[in-house]
Short mmCIF file of C-alpha atoms and ligand atoms in Angstrom, two decimals:
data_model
loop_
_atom_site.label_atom_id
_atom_site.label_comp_id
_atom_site.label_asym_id
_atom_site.label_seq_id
_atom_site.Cartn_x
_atom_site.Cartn_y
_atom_site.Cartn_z
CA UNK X 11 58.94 46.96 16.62
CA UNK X 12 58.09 50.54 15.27
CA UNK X 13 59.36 53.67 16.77
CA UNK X 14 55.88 55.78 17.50
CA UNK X 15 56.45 59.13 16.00
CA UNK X 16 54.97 62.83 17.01
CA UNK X 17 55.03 64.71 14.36
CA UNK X 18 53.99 68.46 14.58
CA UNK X 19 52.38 70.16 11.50
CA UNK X 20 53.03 74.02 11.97
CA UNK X 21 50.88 74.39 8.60
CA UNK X 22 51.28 78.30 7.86
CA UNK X 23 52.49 79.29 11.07
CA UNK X 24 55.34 80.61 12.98
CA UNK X 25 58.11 83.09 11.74
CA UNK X 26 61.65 82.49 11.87
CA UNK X 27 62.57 84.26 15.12
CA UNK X 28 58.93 82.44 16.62
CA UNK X 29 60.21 78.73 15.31
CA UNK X 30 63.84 79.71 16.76
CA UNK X 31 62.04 80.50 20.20
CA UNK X 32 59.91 77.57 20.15
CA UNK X 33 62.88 75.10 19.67
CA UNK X 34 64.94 76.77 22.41
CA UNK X 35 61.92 75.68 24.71
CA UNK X 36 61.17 72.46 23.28
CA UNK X 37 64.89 71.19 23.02
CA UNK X 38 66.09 68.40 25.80
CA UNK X 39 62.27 68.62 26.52
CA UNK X 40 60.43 67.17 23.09
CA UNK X 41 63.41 64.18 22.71
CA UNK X 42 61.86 60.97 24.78
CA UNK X 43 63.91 58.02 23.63
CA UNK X 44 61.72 55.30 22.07
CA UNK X 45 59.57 58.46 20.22
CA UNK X 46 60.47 60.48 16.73
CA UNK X 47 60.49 63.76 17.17
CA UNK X 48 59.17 65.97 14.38
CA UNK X 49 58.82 69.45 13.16
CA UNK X 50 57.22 70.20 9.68
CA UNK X 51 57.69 73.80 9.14
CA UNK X 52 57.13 76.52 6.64
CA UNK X 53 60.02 76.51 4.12
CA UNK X 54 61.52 79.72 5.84
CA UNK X 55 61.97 78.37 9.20
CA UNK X 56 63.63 75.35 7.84
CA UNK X 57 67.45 76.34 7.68
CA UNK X 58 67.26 77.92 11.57
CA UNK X 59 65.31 74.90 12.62
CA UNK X 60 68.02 72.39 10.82
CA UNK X 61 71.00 74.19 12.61
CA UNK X 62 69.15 74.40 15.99
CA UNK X 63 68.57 70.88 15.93
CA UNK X 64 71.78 69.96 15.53
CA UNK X 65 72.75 67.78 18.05
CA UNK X 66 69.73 66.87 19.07
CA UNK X 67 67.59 64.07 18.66
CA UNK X 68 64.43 66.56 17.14
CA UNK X 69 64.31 65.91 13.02
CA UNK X 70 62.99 68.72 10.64
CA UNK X 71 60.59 68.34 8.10
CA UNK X 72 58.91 70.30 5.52
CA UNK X 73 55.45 70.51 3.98
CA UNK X 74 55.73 70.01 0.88
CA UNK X 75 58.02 69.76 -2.17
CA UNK X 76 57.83 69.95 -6.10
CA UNK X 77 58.31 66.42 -7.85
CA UNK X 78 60.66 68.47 -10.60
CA UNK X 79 64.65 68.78 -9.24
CA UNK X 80 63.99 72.75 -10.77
CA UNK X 81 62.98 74.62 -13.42
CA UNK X 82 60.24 77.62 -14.18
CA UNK X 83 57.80 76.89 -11.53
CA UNK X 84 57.56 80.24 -9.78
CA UNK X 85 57.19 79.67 -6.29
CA UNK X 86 58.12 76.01 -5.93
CA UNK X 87 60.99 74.80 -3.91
CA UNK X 88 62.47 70.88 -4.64
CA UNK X 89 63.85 67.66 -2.79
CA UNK X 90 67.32 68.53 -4.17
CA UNK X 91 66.69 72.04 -2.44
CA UNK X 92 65.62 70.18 0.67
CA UNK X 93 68.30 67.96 0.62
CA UNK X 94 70.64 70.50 0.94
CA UNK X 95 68.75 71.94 3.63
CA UNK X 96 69.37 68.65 5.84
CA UNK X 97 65.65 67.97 6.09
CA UNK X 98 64.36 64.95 7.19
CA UNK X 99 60.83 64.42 6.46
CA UNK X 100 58.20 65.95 4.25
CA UNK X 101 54.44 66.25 4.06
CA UNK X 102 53.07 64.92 1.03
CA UNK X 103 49.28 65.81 -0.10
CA UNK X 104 48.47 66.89 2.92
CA UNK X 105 44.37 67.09 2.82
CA UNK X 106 44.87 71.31 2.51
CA UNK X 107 46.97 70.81 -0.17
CA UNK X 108 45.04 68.51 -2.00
CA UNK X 109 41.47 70.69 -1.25
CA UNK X 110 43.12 74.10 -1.77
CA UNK X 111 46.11 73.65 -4.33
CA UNK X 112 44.64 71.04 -6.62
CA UNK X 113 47.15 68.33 -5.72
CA UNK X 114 45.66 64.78 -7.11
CA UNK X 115 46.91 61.36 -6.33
CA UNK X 116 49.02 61.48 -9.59
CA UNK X 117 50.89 64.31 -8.29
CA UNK X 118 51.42 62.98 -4.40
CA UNK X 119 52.59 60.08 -6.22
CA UNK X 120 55.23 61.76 -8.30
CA UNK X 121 56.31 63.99 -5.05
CA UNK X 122 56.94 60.93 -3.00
CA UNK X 123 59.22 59.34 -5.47
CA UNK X 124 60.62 62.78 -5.48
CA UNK X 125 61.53 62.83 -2.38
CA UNK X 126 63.09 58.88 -1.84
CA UNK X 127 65.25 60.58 -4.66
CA UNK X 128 66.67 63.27 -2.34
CA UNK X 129 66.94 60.78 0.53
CA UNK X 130 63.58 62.66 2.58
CA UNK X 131 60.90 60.65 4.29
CA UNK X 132 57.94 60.90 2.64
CA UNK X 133 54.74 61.20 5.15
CA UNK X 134 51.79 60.61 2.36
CA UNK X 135 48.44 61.97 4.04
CA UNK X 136 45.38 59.94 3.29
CA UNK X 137 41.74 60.58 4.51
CA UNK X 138 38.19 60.73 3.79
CA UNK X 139 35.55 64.06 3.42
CA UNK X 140 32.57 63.88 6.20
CA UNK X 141 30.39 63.42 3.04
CA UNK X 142 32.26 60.37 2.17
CA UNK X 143 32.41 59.03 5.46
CA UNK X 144 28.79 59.14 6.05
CA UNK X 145 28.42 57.47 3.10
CA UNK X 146 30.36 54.34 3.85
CA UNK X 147 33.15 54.93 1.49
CA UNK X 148 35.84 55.81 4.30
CA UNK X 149 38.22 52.18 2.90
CA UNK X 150 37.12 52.73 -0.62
CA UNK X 151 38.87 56.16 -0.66
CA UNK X 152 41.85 55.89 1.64
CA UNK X 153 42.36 52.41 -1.10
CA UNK X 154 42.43 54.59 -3.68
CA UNK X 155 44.92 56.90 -2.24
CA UNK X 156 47.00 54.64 -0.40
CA UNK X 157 47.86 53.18 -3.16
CA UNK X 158 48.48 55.57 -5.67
CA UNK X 159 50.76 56.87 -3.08
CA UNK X 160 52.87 53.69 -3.10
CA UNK X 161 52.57 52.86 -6.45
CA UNK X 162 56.47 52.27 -7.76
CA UNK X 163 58.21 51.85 -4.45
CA UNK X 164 59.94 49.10 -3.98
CA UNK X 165 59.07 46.83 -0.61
CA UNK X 166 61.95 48.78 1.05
CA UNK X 167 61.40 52.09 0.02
CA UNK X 168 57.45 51.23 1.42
CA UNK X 169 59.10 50.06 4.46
CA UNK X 170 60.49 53.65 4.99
CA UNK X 171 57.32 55.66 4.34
CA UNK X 172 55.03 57.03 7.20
CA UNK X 173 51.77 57.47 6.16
CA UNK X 174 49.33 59.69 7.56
CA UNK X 175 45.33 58.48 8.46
CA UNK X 176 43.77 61.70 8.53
CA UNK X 177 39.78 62.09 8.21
CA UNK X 178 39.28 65.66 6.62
CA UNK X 179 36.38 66.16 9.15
CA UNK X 180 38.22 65.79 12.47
CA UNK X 181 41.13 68.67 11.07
CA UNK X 182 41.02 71.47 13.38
CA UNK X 183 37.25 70.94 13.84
CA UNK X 184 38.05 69.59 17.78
CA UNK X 185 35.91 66.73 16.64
CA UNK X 186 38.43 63.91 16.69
CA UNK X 187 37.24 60.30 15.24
CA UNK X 188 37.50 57.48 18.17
CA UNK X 189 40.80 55.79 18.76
CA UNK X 190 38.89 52.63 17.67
CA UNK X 191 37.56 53.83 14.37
CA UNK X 192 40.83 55.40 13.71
CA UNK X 193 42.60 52.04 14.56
CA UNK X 194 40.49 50.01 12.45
CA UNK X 195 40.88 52.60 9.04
CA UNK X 196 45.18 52.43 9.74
CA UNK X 197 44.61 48.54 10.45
CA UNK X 198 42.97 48.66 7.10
CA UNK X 199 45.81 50.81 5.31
CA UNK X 200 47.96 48.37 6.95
CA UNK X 201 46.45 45.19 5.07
CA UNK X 202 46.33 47.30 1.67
CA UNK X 203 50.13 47.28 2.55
CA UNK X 204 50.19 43.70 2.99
CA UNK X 205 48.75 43.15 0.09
CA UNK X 206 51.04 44.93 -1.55
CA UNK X 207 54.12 44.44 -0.48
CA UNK X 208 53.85 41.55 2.16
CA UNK X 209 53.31 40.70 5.57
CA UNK X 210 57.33 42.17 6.49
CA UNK X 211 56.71 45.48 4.79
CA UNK X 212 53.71 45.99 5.90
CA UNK X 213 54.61 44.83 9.52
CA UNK X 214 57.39 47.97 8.89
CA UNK X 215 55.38 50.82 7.72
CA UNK X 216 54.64 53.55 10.09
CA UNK X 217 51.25 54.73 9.94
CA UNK X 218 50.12 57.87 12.31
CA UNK X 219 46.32 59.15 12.89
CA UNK X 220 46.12 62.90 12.20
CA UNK X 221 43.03 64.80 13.20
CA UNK X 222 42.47 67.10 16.58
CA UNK X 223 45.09 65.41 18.45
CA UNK X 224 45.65 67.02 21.79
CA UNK X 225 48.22 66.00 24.77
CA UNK X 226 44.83 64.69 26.32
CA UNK X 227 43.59 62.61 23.77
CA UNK X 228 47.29 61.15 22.83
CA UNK X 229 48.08 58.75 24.85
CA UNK X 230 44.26 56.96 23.84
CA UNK X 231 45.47 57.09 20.26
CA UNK X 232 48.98 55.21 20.78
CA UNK X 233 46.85 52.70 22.70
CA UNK X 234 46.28 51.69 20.13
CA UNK X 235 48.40 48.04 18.06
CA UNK X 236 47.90 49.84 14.15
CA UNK X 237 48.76 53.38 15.12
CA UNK X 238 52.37 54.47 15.31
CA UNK X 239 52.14 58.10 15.92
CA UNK X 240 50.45 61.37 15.46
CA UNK X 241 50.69 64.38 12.98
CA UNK X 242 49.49 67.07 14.59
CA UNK X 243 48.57 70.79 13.72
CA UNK X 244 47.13 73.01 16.34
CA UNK X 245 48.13 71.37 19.20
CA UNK X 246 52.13 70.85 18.17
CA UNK X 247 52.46 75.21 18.09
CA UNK X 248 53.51 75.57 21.83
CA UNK X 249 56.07 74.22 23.12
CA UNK X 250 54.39 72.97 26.44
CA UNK X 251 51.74 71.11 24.43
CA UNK X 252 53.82 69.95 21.76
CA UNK X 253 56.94 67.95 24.51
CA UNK X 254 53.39 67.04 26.23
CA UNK X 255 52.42 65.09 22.92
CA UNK X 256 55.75 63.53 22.31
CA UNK X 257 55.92 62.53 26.18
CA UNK X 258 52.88 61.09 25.43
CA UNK X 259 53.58 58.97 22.88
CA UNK X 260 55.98 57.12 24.66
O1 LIG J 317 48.53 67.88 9.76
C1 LIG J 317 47.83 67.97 10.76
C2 LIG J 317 46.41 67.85 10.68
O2 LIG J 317 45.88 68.58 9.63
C3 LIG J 317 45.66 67.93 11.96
O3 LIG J 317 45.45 69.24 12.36
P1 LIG J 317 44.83 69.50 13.81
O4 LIG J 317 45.69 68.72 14.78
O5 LIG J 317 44.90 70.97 14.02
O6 LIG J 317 43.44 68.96 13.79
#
């Protein structure tokens, strides 16, 4: 049985006193037992959002890490950092990362392994371009980066991971791809998993559909047998909406 898992992406948004605000309103609200709780925000916000959610049952993540424990790489914070921190989760080659900051599967790869090292949870994004979905290659490239994602974990460390489906075309565009065809990619990432690890593993692995997710389109989504969850971006910023999505997901 896998614990479905709402996972809010706050991308480049929020300041510390607006993330402290937000939790106040979202604490006792966005904790549902049976559903993960998640809030992936910008590296300043993450030591006031660790302490507030102390005692709760809300986990912090970030967005992103460097693979390196430190060293001269101006602007970069690490999973030892993080660690420290008492984060949770973190967003790995996220599809803005990858399109803006040059991040290939080499380098998710690297920051995953990065982060099992620091004792984070790795959430992976994979996902085609419109281009390449119109094209038919939608499995061919979430293949390619599913598994260079994996590539070194052992079955248990796989077991851990959360992976995030997330077509680049249904990002913040309000056009969100059907619960079916969503379904059938993650049921899909889910047999590359298989075939990877095994049937137990792969029967494990948490895999969430990311993409214009919205308290009314949730509940559709965790309909659902392959998808476990939902990262979410726009719709996770208030507080109403984002307890709405993690109600949801129950
Ligand atoms: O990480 C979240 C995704 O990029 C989805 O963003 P969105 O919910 O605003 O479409």
């Amino acid at each position: 049985m896998r614990t479905p898992i709402i996972a809010g992406n706050w991308k480049m948004f929020k300041t510390v006193s607006e993330a402290k605000t937000f939790f106040e309103e979202v604490k006792g609200k966005a904790e549902v037992a049976g559903v993960e709780s998640v809030i992936c925000a910008p590296f300043t916000n993450l030591p006031a959002l660790v302490e507030a959610a102390k005692g709760t049952s809300i986990k912090i993540g970030a967005q992103n890490l460097h693979f390196e424990d430190e060293g001269a790489f101006t602007g970069e914070i690490s999973g030892k950092m993080l660690q420290e921190l008492g984060v949770d989760y973190v967003i790995i080659g996220h599809s803005e990362r990858r399109a803006y900051f040059g991040e290939t599967d080499e380098i998710v790869n690297k920051k995953v392994h990065a982060a099992f090292k620091y004792g984070i949870t790795p959430i992976p994004c994979v996902g085609e371009k419109l281009e390449e979905r119109e094209a038919g290659q939608t499995k061919e490239v979430v293949k390619v980066q599913t598994e260079a994602a994996l590539q070194g974990l052992t079955a248990e460390q796989a077991a851990q991971v959360v992976i995030a489906y997330e077509p680049i075309w249904a990002i913040g565009t309000g056009k969100s791809s059907t619960a079916q065809d969503a379904n059938e990619v993650i049921a899909y990432i889910r047999s590359l998993v298989d075939g990877l690890y095994g049937s137990e593993t792969a029967g494990k692995i948490r895999i969430q559909y990311g993409g214009s997710v919205k308290p009314e389109n949730v509940k559709e989504y965790m309909s659902e047998n392959d998808i476990d969850g939902a990262l979410v971006g726009g719709a996770s910023l208030q507080p109403a909406s984002y307890i709405a999505l993690v109600e949801g997901a129950k």
